[in-house]
């Protein structure tokens, strides 16, 4: 299994889940945690704590992710016909994702932020359910991805961003067949401040904003 927590409580939940996997004699698993030493403002988690409560936040974290920012909740003044874009991120990049979403909402773009805590679990569920639909002719029901991408937003374009391979989260677009613009770090060895390196890689807030605007433009043509 693989987890990339963004906030302190998620580290604890991931470690406990990893311990559970080690002691489970019949369905045990090993776990890899991708962590960062970069400080993340823990107050950024307030919206999900208020909306879901701690128990449901934990449950969704272990399923693979949760909706951190709901645009309609964060900015009730958004026009009903505002274009929607999903900003999907992992780990430390939650800081830039939230910054970009707030800017976009001011520009009347309904930008939501989805935090992926385990790309492995989300992708495995998507793969297994699609394979079952093919082999067993079962309905195409996508489990937790259906929660992360609710019915009214399933045609919305997606921007994925993480400080890792840009393709790592692009499977999110395969759930409902929507345009995806992936941002990530595909070259390594550079040195500099976090801001400089993020700008070089194209994963800072400014690049996320421009990618979101491009994504909505692409979606409007289809």
CSV table of C-alpha atoms in Angstrom, one decimal:
chain,number,residue,atom,x,y,z
A,1,UNK,CA,0.0,0.0,0.0
A,2,UNK,CA,1.0,3.6,-0.4
A,3,UNK,CA,0.0,6.8,1.4
A,4,UNK,CA,0.9,10.4,1.0
A,5,UNK,CA,-0.6,12.3,3.9
A,6,UNK,CA,-1.1,16.1,3.8
A,7,UNK,CA,-2.0,16.8,7.4
A,8,UNK,CA,-0.8,15.6,10.8
A,9,UNK,CA,-3.9,13.4,11.7
A,10,UNK,CA,-3.5,11.6,8.3
A,11,UNK,CA,0.0,10.6,9.3
A,12,UNK,CA,-1.3,8.9,12.4
A,13,UNK,CA,-4.1,7.2,10.6
A,14,UNK,CA,-1.8,5.9,7.8
A,15,UNK,CA,0.7,4.5,10.3
A,16,UNK,CA,-2.1,2.7,12.2
A,17,UNK,CA,-3.4,1.3,8.9
A,18,UNK,CA,0.2,0.2,8.0
A,19,UNK,CA,0.5,-1.5,11.4
A,20,UNK,CA,-2.9,-3.3,10.8
A,21,UNK,CA,-1.5,-4.6,7.5
A,22,UNK,CA,1.6,-6.0,9.2
A,23,UNK,CA,-0.3,-8.0,11.8
A,24,UNK,CA,-3.1,-9.3,9.5
A,25,UNK,CA,-2.0,-12.9,8.9
A,26,UNK,CA,-4.5,-13.6,6.1
A,27,UNK,CA,-4.8,-10.3,4.2
A,28,UNK,CA,-1.6,-8.5,5.3
A,29,UNK,CA,0.2,-5.9,3.3
A,30,UNK,CA,3.3,-3.7,3.4
A,31,UNK,CA,3.0,0.1,3.3
A,32,UNK,CA,5.1,2.9,1.9
A,33,UNK,CA,4.5,6.4,3.3
A,34,UNK,CA,5.7,9.3,1.2
A,35,UNK,CA,6.3,12.2,3.7
A,36,UNK,CA,7.7,15.7,3.5
A,37,UNK,CA,9.6,17.9,5.9
A,38,UNK,CA,8.0,21.0,4.4
A,39,UNK,CA,5.6,22.7,6.9
A,40,UNK,CA,1.9,22.7,5.9
A,41,UNK,CA,-0.5,25.0,7.6
A,42,UNK,CA,-2.8,22.6,9.5
A,43,UNK,CA,-5.6,25.1,9.4
A,44,UNK,CA,-6.0,24.3,5.7
A,45,UNK,CA,-7.8,21.1,6.9
A,46,UNK,CA,-10.5,23.1,8.7
A,47,UNK,CA,-13.1,22.8,5.8
A,48,UNK,CA,-13.0,19.0,5.7
A,49,UNK,CA,-13.0,18.7,9.5
A,50,UNK,CA,-16.1,20.9,9.6
A,51,UNK,CA,-17.9,19.2,6.8
A,52,UNK,CA,-17.2,15.5,7.4
A,53,UNK,CA,-16.1,15.3,11.1
A,54,UNK,CA,-13.0,13.5,12.2
A,55,UNK,CA,-14.3,9.9,11.9
A,56,UNK,CA,-15.5,10.4,8.3
A,57,UNK,CA,-12.4,12.3,7.4
A,58,UNK,CA,-10.3,9.4,8.6
A,59,UNK,CA,-12.5,6.8,6.8
A,60,UNK,CA,-12.1,8.7,3.5
A,61,UNK,CA,-8.4,9.3,4.0
A,62,UNK,CA,-7.9,5.5,4.3
A,63,UNK,CA,-10.1,4.9,1.2
A,64,UNK,CA,-7.7,7.1,-0.8
A,65,UNK,CA,-8.8,10.7,-0.6
A,66,UNK,CA,-11.4,13.4,0.2
A,67,UNK,CA,-12.8,16.7,-1.0
A,68,UNK,CA,-11.0,19.4,0.9
A,69,UNK,CA,-12.4,22.5,-0.7
A,70,UNK,CA,-16.0,22.7,-2.0
A,71,UNK,CA,-16.2,25.8,-4.2
A,72,UNK,CA,-19.9,26.5,-3.5
A,73,UNK,CA,-19.2,26.3,0.2
A,74,UNK,CA,-16.0,28.4,0.1
A,75,UNK,CA,-17.6,31.1,-2.1
A,76,UNK,CA,-21.4,31.1,-2.1
A,77,UNK,CA,-21.4,34.2,-4.4
A,78,UNK,CA,-20.2,32.1,-7.4
A,79,UNK,CA,-22.6,32.3,-10.3
A,80,UNK,CA,-24.8,29.2,-10.8
A,81,UNK,CA,-23.2,28.8,-14.3
A,82,UNK,CA,-19.6,29.2,-13.2
A,83,UNK,CA,-17.3,26.7,-14.9
A,84,UNK,CA,-16.2,23.9,-12.7
A,85,UNK,CA,-12.7,22.5,-12.4
A,86,UNK,CA,-11.3,19.9,-10.1
A,87,UNK,CA,-7.8,20.5,-8.6
A,88,UNK,CA,-6.5,17.1,-7.5
A,89,UNK,CA,-3.4,17.1,-5.4
A,90,UNK,CA,-1.3,15.0,-2.9
A,91,UNK,CA,0.8,15.8,0.1
A,92,UNK,CA,2.6,19.1,0.5
A,93,UNK,CA,1.2,20.5,-2.7
A,94,UNK,CA,-2.1,21.0,-0.9
A,95,UNK,CA,-0.8,24.5,0.0
A,96,UNK,CA,-0.5,25.6,-3.6
A,97,UNK,CA,-3.7,23.8,-4.6
A,98,UNK,CA,-5.7,25.7,-2.0
A,99,UNK,CA,-4.1,29.0,-3.0
A,100,UNK,CA,-4.9,28.5,-6.6
A,101,UNK,CA,-8.5,27.5,-5.9
A,102,UNK,CA,-9.1,30.6,-3.8
A,103,UNK,CA,-7.8,32.8,-6.6
A,104,UNK,CA,-9.9,31.0,-9.2
A,105,UNK,CA,-13.0,31.3,-7.1
A,106,UNK,CA,-12.5,35.1,-7.0
A,107,UNK,CA,-12.4,35.0,-10.8
A,108,UNK,CA,-15.8,33.1,-10.8
A,109,UNK,CA,-14.4,29.7,-11.5
A,110,UNK,CA,-15.8,27.0,-9.3
A,111,UNK,CA,-12.5,25.3,-8.3
A,112,UNK,CA,-12.7,22.4,-5.9
A,113,UNK,CA,-9.7,20.8,-4.3
A,114,UNK,CA,-9.5,17.0,-4.0
A,115,UNK,CA,-6.7,15.6,-1.8
A,116,UNK,CA,-5.5,12.1,-2.8
A,117,UNK,CA,-4.0,10.4,0.2
A,118,UNK,CA,-3.5,7.0,-1.5
A,119,UNK,CA,-3.3,7.0,-5.3
A,120,UNK,CA,-2.6,3.3,-5.1
A,121,UNK,CA,-5.9,2.5,-3.4
A,122,UNK,CA,-7.9,4.7,-5.7
A,123,UNK,CA,-6.3,3.3,-8.8
A,124,UNK,CA,-6.6,-0.3,-7.6
A,125,UNK,CA,-10.3,0.2,-6.9
A,126,UNK,CA,-10.9,1.8,-10.4
A,127,UNK,CA,-8.9,-1.0,-12.1
A,128,UNK,CA,-10.6,-3.9,-10.2
A,129,UNK,CA,-14.1,-2.5,-10.6
A,130,UNK,CA,-13.6,-1.9,-14.3
A,131,UNK,CA,-12.1,-5.4,-14.7
A,132,UNK,CA,-15.1,-6.9,-13.0
A,133,UNK,CA,-17.5,-4.9,-15.2
A,134,UNK,CA,-15.7,-6.4,-18.2
A,135,UNK,CA,-15.4,-10.0,-17.0
A,136,UNK,CA,-18.6,-10.4,-15.1
A,137,UNK,CA,-20.8,-7.9,-16.9
A,138,UNK,CA,-21.4,-6.0,-13.7
A,139,UNK,CA,-22.6,-2.4,-13.5
A,140,UNK,CA,-19.8,0.2,-13.8
A,141,UNK,CA,-19.8,1.4,-10.2
A,142,UNK,CA,-16.7,3.2,-9.1
A,143,UNK,CA,-16.9,3.1,-5.3
A,144,UNK,CA,-15.0,5.9,-3.6
A,145,UNK,CA,-14.2,7.7,-6.8
A,146,UNK,CA,-17.9,8.3,-7.3
A,147,UNK,CA,-17.8,10.2,-4.0
A,148,UNK,CA,-14.8,12.3,-4.9
A,149,UNK,CA,-16.4,13.1,-8.3
A,150,UNK,CA,-20.2,13.6,-7.6
A,151,UNK,CA,-22.8,13.2,-10.4
A,152,UNK,CA,-23.2,17.0,-11.1
A,153,UNK,CA,-19.4,17.4,-11.6
A,154,UNK,CA,-18.4,14.3,-13.6
A,155,UNK,CA,-17.9,16.2,-16.8
A,156,UNK,CA,-15.7,18.8,-15.2
A,157,UNK,CA,-12.1,19.0,-16.3
A,158,UNK,CA,-9.3,18.0,-13.9
A,159,UNK,CA,-5.9,19.5,-13.1
A,160,UNK,CA,-3.6,17.1,-11.2
A,161,UNK,CA,-0.6,18.4,-9.3
A,162,UNK,CA,2.0,16.8,-7.1
A,163,UNK,CA,5.8,17.0,-6.4
A,164,UNK,CA,6.3,13.7,-8.2
A,165,UNK,CA,5.8,12.2,-11.6
A,166,UNK,CA,3.2,14.3,-13.5
A,167,UNK,CA,1.4,11.1,-14.7
A,168,UNK,CA,0.8,9.7,-11.3
A,169,UNK,CA,-2.7,11.1,-10.8
A,170,UNK,CA,-3.9,11.2,-14.4
A,171,UNK,CA,-6.0,8.1,-13.9
A,172,UNK,CA,-8.6,10.4,-12.2
A,173,UNK,CA,-9.7,11.5,-15.6
A,174,UNK,CA,-10.3,7.9,-16.7
A,175,UNK,CA,-13.1,7.5,-14.2
A,176,UNK,CA,-15.6,9.5,-16.2
A,177,UNK,CA,-13.6,10.4,-19.4
A,178,UNK,CA,-12.8,14.1,-18.9
A,179,UNK,CA,-9.8,16.3,-19.9
A,180,UNK,CA,-6.9,16.2,-17.5
A,181,UNK,CA,-3.9,18.6,-17.4
A,182,UNK,CA,-1.2,16.9,-15.3
A,183,UNK,CA,1.4,19.0,-13.4
A,184,UNK,CA,4.4,17.4,-11.7
A,185,UNK,CA,8.1,17.1,-11.2
A,186,UNK,CA,9.5,15.1,-14.1
A,187,UNK,CA,13.1,16.3,-13.9
A,188,UNK,CA,15.4,16.0,-10.8
A,189,UNK,CA,18.6,17.3,-9.5
A,190,UNK,CA,17.8,21.0,-9.4
A,191,UNK,CA,18.6,23.1,-6.3
A,192,UNK,CA,17.1,26.3,-5.0
A,193,UNK,CA,14.3,27.5,-2.7
A,194,UNK,CA,11.0,25.6,-2.7
A,195,UNK,CA,9.4,28.5,-4.5
A,196,UNK,CA,12.0,28.5,-7.2
A,197,UNK,CA,12.0,24.7,-7.7
A,198,UNK,CA,8.2,24.6,-7.8
A,199,UNK,CA,8.1,27.4,-10.4
A,200,UNK,CA,10.8,25.6,-12.5
A,201,UNK,CA,8.8,22.3,-12.4
A,202,UNK,CA,5.5,24.1,-13.1
A,203,UNK,CA,3.8,23.1,-9.9
A,204,UNK,CA,3.4,26.5,-8.1
A,205,UNK,CA,0.0,28.2,-7.6
A,206,UNK,CA,0.4,30.3,-10.7
A,207,UNK,CA,0.9,27.3,-13.0
A,208,UNK,CA,-2.1,25.5,-11.3
A,209,UNK,CA,-4.2,28.6,-12.0
A,210,UNK,CA,-3.2,28.8,-15.7
A,211,UNK,CA,-3.7,25.0,-16.1
A,212,UNK,CA,-7.2,25.3,-14.6
A,213,UNK,CA,-8.1,28.1,-17.0
A,214,UNK,CA,-6.8,26.0,-19.9
A,215,UNK,CA,-8.7,23.0,-18.7
A,216,UNK,CA,-12.0,24.9,-18.6
A,217,UNK,CA,-11.3,26.2,-22.1
A,218,UNK,CA,-10.6,22.7,-23.4
A,219,UNK,CA,-13.8,21.4,-21.7
A,220,UNK,CA,-15.9,24.2,-23.3
A,221,UNK,CA,-14.9,23.0,-26.8
A,222,UNK,CA,-16.2,19.5,-26.3
